[in-house]
Short mmCIF file of C-alpha atoms and ligand atoms in Angstrom, two decimals:
data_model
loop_
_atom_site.label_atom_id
_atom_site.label_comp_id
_atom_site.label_asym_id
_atom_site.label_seq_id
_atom_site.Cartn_x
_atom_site.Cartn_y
_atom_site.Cartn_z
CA UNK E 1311 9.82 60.08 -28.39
CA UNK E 1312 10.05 60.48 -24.78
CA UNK E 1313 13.23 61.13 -22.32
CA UNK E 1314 15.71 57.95 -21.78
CA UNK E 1315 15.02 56.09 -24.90
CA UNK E 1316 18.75 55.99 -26.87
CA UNK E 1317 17.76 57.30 -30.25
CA UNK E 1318 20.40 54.42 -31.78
CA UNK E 1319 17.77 51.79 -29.73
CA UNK E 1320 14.71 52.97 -31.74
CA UNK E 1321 12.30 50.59 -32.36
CA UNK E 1322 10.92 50.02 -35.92
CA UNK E 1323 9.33 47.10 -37.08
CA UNK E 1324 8.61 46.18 -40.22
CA UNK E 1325 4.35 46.10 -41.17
CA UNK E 1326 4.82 42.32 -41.11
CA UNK E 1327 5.65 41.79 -37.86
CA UNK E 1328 3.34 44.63 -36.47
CA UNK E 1329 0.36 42.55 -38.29
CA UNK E 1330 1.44 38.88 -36.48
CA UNK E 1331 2.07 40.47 -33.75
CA UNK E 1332 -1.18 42.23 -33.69
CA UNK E 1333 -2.88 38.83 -34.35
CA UNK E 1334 -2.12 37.17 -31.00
CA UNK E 1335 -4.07 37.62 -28.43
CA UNK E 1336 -1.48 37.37 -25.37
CA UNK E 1337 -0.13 40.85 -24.84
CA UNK E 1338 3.08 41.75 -26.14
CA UNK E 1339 5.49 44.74 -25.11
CA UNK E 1340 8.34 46.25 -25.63
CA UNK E 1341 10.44 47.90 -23.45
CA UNK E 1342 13.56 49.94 -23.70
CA UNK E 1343 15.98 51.10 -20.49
CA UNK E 1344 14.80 52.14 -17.36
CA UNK E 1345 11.11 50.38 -18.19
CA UNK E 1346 10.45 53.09 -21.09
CA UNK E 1347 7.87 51.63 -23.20
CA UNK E 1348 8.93 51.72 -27.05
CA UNK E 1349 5.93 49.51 -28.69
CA UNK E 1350 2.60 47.44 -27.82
CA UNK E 1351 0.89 45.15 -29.82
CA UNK E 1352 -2.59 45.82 -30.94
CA UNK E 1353 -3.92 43.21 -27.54
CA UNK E 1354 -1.94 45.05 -25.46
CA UNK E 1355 -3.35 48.91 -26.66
CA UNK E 1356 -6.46 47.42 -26.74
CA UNK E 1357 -6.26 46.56 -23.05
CA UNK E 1358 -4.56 50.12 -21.84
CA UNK E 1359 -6.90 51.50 -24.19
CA UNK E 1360 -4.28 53.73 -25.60
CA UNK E 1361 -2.39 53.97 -28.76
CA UNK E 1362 1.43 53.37 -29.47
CA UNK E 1363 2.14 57.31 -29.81
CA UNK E 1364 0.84 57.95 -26.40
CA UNK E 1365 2.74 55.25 -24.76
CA UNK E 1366 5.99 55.96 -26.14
CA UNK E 1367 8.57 56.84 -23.46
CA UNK E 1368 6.44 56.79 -20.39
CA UNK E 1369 6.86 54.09 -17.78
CA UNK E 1370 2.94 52.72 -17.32
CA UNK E 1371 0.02 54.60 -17.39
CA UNK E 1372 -1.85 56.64 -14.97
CA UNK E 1373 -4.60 54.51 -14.48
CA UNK E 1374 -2.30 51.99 -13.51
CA UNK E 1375 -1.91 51.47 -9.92
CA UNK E 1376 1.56 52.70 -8.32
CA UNK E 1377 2.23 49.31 -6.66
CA UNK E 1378 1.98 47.43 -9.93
CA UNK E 1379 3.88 49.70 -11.75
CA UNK E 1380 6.73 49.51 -9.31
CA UNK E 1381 6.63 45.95 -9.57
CA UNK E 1382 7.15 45.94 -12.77
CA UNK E 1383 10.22 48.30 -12.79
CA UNK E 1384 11.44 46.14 -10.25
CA UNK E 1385 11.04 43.35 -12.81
CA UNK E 1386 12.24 44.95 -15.97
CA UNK E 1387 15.51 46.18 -13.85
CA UNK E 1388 16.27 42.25 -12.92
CA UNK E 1389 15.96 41.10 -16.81
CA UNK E 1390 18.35 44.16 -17.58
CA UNK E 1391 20.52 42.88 -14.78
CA UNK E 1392 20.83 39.40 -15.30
CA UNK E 1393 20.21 39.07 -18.88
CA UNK E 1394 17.83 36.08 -18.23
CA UNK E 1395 14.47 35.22 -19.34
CA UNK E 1396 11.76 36.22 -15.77
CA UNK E 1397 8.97 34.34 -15.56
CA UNK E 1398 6.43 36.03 -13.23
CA UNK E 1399 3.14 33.20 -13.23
CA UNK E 1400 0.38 35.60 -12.01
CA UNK E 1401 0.58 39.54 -12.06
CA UNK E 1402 -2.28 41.84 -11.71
CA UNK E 1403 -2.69 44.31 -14.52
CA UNK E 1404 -4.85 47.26 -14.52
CA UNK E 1405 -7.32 47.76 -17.63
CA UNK E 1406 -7.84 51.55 -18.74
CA UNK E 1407 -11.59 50.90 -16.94
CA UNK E 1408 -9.57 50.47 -13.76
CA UNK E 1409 -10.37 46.64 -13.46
CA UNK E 1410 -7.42 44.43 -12.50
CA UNK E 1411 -7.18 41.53 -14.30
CA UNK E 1412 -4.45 38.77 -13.78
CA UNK E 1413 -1.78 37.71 -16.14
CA UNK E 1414 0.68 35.38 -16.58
CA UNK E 1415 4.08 37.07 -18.17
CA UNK E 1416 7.40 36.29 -19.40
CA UNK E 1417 9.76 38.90 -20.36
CA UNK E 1418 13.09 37.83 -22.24
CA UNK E 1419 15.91 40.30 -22.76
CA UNK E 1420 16.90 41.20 -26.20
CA UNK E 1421 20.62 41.75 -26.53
CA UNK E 1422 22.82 43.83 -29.17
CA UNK E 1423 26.08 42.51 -30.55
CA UNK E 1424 28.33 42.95 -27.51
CA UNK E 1425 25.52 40.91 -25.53
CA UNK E 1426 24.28 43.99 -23.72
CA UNK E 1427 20.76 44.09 -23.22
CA UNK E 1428 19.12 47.07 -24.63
CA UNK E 1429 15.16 45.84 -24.30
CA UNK E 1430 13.33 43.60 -22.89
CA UNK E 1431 9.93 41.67 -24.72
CA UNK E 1432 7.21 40.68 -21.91
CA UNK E 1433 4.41 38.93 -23.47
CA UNK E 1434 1.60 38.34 -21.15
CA UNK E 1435 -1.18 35.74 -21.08
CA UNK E 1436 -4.41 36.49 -19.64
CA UNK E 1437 -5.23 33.98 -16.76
CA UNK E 1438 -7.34 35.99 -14.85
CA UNK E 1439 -10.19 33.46 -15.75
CA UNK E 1440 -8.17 30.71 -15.28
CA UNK E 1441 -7.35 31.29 -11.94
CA UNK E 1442 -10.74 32.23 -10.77
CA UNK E 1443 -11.84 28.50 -11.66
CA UNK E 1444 -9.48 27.11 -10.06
CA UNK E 1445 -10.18 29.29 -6.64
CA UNK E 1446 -13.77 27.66 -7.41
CA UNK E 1447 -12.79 23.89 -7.78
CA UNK E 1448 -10.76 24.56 -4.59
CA UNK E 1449 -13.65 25.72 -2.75
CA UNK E 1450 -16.01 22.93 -4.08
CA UNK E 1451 -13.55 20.47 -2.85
CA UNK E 1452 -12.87 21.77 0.48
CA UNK E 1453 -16.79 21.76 0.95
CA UNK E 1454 -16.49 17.86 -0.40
CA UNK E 1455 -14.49 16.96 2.46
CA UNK E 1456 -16.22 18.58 4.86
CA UNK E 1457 -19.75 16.91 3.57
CA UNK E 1458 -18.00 13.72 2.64
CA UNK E 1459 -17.15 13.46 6.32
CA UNK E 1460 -20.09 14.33 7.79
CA UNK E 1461 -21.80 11.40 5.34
CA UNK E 1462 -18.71 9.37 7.21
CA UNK E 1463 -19.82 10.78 10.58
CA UNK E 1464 -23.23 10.32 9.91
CA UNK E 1465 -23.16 6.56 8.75
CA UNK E 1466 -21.24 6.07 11.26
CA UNK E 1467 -23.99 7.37 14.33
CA UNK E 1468 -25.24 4.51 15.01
CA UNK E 1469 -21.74 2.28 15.15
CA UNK E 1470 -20.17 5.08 17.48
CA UNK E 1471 -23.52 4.60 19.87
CA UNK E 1472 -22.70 1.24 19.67
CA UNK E 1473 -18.93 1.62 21.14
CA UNK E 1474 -19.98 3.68 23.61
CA UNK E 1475 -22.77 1.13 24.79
CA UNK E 1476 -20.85 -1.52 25.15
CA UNK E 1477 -18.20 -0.89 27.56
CA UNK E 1478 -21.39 1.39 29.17
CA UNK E 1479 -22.72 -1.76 29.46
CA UNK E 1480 -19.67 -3.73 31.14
CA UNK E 1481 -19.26 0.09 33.70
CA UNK E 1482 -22.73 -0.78 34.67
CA UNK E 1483 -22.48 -4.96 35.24
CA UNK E 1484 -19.48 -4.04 37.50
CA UNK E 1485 -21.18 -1.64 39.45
CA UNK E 1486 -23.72 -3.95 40.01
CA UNK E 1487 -21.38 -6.68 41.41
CA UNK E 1488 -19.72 -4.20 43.93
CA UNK E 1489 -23.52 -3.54 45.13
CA UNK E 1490 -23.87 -7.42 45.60
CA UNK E 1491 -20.51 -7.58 47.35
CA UNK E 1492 -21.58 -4.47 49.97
CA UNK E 1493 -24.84 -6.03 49.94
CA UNK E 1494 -23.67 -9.43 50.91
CA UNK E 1495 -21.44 -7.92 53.56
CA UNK E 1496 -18.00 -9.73 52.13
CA UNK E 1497 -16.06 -6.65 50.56
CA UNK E 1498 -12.35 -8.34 49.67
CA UNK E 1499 -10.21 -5.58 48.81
CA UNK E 1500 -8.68 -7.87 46.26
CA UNK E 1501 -12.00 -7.99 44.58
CA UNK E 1502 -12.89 -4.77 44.99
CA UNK E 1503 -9.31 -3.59 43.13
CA UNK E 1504 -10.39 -5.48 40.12
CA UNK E 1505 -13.82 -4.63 39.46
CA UNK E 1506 -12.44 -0.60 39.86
CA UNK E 1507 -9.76 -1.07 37.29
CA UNK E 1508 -12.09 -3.24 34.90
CA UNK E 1509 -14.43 0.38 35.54
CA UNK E 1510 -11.72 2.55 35.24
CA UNK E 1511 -10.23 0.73 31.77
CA UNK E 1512 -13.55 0.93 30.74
CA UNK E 1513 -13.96 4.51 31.57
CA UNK E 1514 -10.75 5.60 29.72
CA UNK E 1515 -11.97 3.48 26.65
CA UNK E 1516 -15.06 5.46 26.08
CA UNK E 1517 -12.83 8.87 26.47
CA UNK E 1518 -10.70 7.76 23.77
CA UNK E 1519 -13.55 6.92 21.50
CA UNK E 1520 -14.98 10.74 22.05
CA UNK E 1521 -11.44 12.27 21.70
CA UNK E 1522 -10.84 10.92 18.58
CA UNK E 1523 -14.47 11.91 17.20
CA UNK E 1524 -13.76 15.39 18.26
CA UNK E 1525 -10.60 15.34 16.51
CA UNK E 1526 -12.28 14.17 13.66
CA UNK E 1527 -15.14 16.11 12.90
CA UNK E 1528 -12.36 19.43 13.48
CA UNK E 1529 -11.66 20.68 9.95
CA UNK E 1530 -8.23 19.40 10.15
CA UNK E 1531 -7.43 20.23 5.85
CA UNK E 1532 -5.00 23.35 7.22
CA UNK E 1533 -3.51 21.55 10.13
CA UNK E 1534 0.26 21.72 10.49
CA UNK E 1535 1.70 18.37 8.84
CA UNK E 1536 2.80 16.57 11.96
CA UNK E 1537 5.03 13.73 12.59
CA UNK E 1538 2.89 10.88 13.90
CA UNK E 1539 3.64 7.36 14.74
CA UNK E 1540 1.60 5.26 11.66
CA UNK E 1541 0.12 2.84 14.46
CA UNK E 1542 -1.04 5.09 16.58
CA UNK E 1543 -3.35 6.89 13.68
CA UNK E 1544 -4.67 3.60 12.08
CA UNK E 1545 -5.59 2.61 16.16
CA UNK E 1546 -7.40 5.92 16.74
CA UNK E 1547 -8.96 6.04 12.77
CA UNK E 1548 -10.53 1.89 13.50
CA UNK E 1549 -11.46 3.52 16.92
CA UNK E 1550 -14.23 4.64 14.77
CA UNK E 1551 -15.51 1.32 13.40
CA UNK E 1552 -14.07 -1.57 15.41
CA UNK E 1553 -17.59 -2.33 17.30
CA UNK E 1554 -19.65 -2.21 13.29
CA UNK E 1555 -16.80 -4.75 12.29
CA UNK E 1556 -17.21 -7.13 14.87
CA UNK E 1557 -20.88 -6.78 14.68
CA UNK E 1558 -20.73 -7.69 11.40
CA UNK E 1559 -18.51 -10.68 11.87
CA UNK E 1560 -15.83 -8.80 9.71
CA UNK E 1561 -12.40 -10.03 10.69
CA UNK E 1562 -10.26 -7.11 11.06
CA UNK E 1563 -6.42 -7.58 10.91
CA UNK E 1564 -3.90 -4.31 11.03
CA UNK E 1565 -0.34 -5.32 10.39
CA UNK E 1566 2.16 -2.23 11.35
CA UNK E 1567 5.59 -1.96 12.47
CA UNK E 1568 5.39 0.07 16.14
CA UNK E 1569 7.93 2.10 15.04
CA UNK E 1570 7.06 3.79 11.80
CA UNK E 1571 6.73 7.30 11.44
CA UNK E 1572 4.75 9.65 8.68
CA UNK E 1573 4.61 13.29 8.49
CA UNK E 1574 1.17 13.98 7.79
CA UNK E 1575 -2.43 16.20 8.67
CA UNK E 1576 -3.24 13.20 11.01
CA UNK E 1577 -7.11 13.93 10.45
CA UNK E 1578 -7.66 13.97 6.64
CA UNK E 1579 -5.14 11.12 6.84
CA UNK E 1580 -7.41 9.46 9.14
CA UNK E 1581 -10.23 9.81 6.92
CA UNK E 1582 -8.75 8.56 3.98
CA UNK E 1583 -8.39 5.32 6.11
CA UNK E 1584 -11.69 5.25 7.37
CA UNK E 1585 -13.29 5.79 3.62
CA UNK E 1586 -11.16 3.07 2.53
CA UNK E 1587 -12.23 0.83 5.28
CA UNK E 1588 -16.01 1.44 5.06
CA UNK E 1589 -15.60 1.02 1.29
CA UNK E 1590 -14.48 -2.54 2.15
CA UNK E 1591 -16.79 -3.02 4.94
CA UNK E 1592 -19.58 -2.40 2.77
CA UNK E 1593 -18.32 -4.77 0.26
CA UNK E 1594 -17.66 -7.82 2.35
CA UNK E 1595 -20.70 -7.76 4.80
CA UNK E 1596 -22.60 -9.64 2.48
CA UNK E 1597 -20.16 -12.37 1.58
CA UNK E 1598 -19.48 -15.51 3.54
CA UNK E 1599 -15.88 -14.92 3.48
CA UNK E 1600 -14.96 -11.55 5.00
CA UNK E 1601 -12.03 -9.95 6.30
CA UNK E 1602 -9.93 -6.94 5.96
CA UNK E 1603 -6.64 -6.64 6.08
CA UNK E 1604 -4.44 -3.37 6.52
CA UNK E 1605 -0.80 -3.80 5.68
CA UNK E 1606 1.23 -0.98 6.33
CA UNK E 1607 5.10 -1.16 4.89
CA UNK E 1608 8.33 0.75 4.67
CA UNK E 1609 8.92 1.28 0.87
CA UNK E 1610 12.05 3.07 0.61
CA UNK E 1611 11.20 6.62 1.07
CA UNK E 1612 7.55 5.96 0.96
CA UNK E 1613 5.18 4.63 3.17
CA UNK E 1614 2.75 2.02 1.66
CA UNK E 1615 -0.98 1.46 2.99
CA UNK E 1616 -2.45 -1.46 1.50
CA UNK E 1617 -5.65 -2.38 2.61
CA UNK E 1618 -7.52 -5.67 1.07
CA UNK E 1619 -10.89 -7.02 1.65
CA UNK E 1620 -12.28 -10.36 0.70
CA UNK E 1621 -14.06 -9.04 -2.26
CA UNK E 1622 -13.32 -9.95 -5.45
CA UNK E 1623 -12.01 -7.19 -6.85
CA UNK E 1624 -13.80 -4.19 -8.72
CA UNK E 1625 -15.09 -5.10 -12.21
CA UNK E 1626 -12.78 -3.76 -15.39
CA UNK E 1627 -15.47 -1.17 -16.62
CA UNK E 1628 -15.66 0.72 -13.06
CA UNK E 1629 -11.40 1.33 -12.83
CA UNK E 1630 -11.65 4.27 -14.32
CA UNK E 1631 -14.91 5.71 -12.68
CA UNK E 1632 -14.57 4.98 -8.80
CA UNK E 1633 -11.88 8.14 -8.09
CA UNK E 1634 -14.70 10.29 -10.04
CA UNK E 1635 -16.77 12.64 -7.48
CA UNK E 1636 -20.16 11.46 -7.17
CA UNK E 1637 -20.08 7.83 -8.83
CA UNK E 1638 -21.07 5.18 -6.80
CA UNK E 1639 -22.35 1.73 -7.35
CA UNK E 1640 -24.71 2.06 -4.09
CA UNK E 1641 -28.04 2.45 -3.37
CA UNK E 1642 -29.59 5.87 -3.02
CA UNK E 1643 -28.89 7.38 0.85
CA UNK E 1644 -26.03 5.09 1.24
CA UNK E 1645 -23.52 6.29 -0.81
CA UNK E 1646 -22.85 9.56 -1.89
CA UNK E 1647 -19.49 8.51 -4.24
CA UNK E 1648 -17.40 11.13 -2.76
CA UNK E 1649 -14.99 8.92 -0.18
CA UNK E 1650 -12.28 7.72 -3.11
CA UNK E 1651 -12.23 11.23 -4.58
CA UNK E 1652 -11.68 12.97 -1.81
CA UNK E 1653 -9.17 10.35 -1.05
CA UNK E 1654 -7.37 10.64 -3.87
CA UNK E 1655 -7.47 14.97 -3.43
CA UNK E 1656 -5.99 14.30 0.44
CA UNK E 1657 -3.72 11.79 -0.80
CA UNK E 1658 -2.20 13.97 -3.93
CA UNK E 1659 -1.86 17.64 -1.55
CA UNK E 1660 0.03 14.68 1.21
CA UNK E 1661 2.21 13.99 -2.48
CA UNK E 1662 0.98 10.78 -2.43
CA UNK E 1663 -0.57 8.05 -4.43
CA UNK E 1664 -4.03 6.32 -3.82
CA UNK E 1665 -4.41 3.74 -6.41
CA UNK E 1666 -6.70 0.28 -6.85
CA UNK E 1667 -4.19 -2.60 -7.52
CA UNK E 1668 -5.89 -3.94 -10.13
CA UNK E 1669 -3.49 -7.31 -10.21
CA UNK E 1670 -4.50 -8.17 -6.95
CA UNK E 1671 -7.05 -11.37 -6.93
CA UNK E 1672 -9.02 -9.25 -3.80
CA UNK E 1673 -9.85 -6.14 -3.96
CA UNK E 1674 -6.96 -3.96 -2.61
CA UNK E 1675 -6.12 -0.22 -2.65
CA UNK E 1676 -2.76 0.81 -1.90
CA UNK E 1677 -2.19 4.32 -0.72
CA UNK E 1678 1.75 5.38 -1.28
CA UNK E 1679 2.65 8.67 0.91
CA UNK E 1680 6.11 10.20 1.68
CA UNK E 1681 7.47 9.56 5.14
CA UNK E 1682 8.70 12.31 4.94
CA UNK E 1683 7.57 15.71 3.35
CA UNK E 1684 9.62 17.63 0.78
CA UNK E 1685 10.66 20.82 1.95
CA UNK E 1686 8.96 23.70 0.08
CA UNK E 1687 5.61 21.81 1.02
CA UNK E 1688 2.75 24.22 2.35
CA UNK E 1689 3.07 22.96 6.01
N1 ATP V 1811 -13.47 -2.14 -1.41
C1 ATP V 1811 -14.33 -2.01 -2.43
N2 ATP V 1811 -14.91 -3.10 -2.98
C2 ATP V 1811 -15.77 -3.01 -4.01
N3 ATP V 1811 -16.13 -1.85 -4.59
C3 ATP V 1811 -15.58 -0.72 -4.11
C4 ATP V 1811 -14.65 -0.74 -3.01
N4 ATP V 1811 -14.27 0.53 -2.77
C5 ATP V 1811 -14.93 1.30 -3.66
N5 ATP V 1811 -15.72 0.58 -4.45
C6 ATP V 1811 -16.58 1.06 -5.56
O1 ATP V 1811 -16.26 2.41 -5.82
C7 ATP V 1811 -17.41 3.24 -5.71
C8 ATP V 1811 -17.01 4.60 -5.26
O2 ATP V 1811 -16.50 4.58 -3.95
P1 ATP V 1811 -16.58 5.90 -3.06
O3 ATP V 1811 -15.99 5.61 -1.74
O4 ATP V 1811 -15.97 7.03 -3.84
O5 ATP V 1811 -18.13 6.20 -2.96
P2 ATP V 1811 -19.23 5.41 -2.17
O6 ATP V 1811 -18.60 4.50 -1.17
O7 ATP V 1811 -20.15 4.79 -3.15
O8 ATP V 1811 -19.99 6.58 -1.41
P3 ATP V 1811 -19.42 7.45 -0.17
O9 ATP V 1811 -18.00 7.01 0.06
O10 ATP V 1811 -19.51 8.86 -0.63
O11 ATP V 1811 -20.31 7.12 0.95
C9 ATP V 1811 -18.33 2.49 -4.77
O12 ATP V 1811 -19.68 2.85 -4.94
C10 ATP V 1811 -18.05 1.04 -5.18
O13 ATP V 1811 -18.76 0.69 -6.35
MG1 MG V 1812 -17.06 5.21 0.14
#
């Protein structure tokens, strides 16, 4: 037995317990004062490759590297201090092949009759897989955004060409009239004033259109979260689609107190609107009633986005299927079936709630989001 262990602290365990403990496959360990290993389980030798003779009495192996080990000292030392159960949810391990492999570990002090601790118990849970996964599903859905709003961006070409033509068009009628008012030799200042600021409104129009596609097509998923005033980002978001709207005949109604205020990434937020609202464009194009409505309401501590189109609602057997990635109801090359699961992902990291309300005679999602954001969140 090595230096430090406290011969009346030897560990024995009876060939019962060795054999159930040997059975599980987490890792279990036992540890005496000053991080002095006493006894392993067989997952645990298995993994140091080493038996329980060898690591009696020494701290960690040699393999292991320095900066692990004197984590773990560091966390055997609080247990021993505090006499409270540690939970540490990922710590890297080294294998006896020198691979580092993640685990998740709790280690629970074992007291003697004058409730001193004299060991500690970690029993660790390989989640090395685990984790790697869910680094994977993170990655695929960042790259859903990103393609998701291109799709957005893309569908959305030829209405953007469309807002910018249009007031092109008025710029260029006005023009023409000031050339028939040199041309006619009669230049009243007073008409001359207004056909410059009908221009220059014009003008400042188009700029705000390409401002907020810029903003938009940004990666904007590790922006700071922001306090914005709601109107303001549902005015720049139907910036995007007004023009394809009215084009469509689509009445388009936004109902929002001036004043309200949301901290938020303004442009995922933004495209959570804009998914919603070509969702419903889509849907009510065809009808002979159509309109859109977005309600947005002070709920307490949350802020509510309703928006409701003059569909019928969504049949019973789709509820369940429309937040899934890649389900959609439309034709090949128009919809892709990402825009309500992406949604729902910006939505949920915003601690929100994007939900279809099912009770609703129209077809209306409401999207629920903090005003306000709690204050360990990753901004
Ligand atoms: N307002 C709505 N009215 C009727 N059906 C809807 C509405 N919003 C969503 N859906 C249904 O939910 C499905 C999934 O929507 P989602 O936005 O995820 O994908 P998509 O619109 O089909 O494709 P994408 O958004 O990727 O272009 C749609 O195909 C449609 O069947
Ligand atoms: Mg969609």
């Amino acid at each position: 037995m090595g230096d430090g262990v406290n011969p009346e602290h030897s560990f024995q365990l009876n060939a019962h317990y060795t054999q159930i403990l040997d059975s599980l496959s987490d890792m279990v360990l036992v540890k005496g004062p000053k991080s002095r290993l006493l006894w392993a389980n067989r997952a645990f030798l298995t993994y140091y490759g080493m038996t329980n003779e060898e690591l009696q009495g020494i701290i960690d192996a040699p393999f292991s590297d320095p900066d692990y080990t004197q984590q773990f000292v560091r966390d055997d030392a609080k247990v021993f201090e505090t006499g409270k159960v540690l939970n540490i949810p990922a710590e890297p391990v080294t294998r006896f092949d020198g691979q580092v492999r993640y685990f998740h570990t709790v280690k629970t002090p074992i007291l003697d009759e004058q409730g001193q601790v004299i060991m500690t118990v970690g029993v660790s849970r390989d989640i090395h897989d685990k984790l790697a996964q869910e680094a994977l599903i993170d990655e695929q859905r960042q790259r859903m955004i990103t393609s998701s709003k291109f799709s957005a961006l893309g569908e959305m070409s030829g209405a953007i060409a469309h807002e910018i033509n249009n007031p092109l068009t008025v710029i260029h009628g006005r023009a023409g009239q000031l050339k028939e008012l040199a041309e006619a030799g009669v230049v009243e200042p007073v008409q001359v004033l207004e056909v410059a600021t009908k221009i220059e409104k014009t003008t400042l129009r188009i700029s705000k259109i390409v401002k907020a596609l810029k903003s938009f097509a940004r990666d904007g998923e590790k922006d700071p979260f922001d306090i914005v005033l709601v109107a303001d980002l549902v005015e720049d978001t139907v910036e995007f689609c007004r023009e394809r709207f009215r084009s469509y005949r689509i009445d388009l109604t936004i109902e929002v107190d001036p004043n309200l205020t949301l901290e938020c990434q303004p442009v995922p937020l933004s495209q959570v609107l804009l998914n919603l609202l070509l969702n419903s464009l889509d849907a009510v194009y065809p009808l002979s009633e159509k309109w859109v409505k977005v309600q947005i309401t002070e709920e307490g501590e949350f802020i509510r986005f309703r928006i409701t189109d003059s569909g019928r609602g969504i049949p019973a057997d789709l509820h369940e299927k429309i937040m899934r990635p890649f389900f959609t109801t439309k034709e090949v090359g128009h919809g892709t079936g990402i825009g309500l699961s992406v949604s729902k992902g910006i939505v949920e990291s915003h601690r929100g709630s994007l939900a279809l309300d099912a009770q609703n005679p129209h077809t209306s999602f409401v999207v629920d989001l903090p005003a306000r954001q709690p204050i360990d969140s990753p901004s």
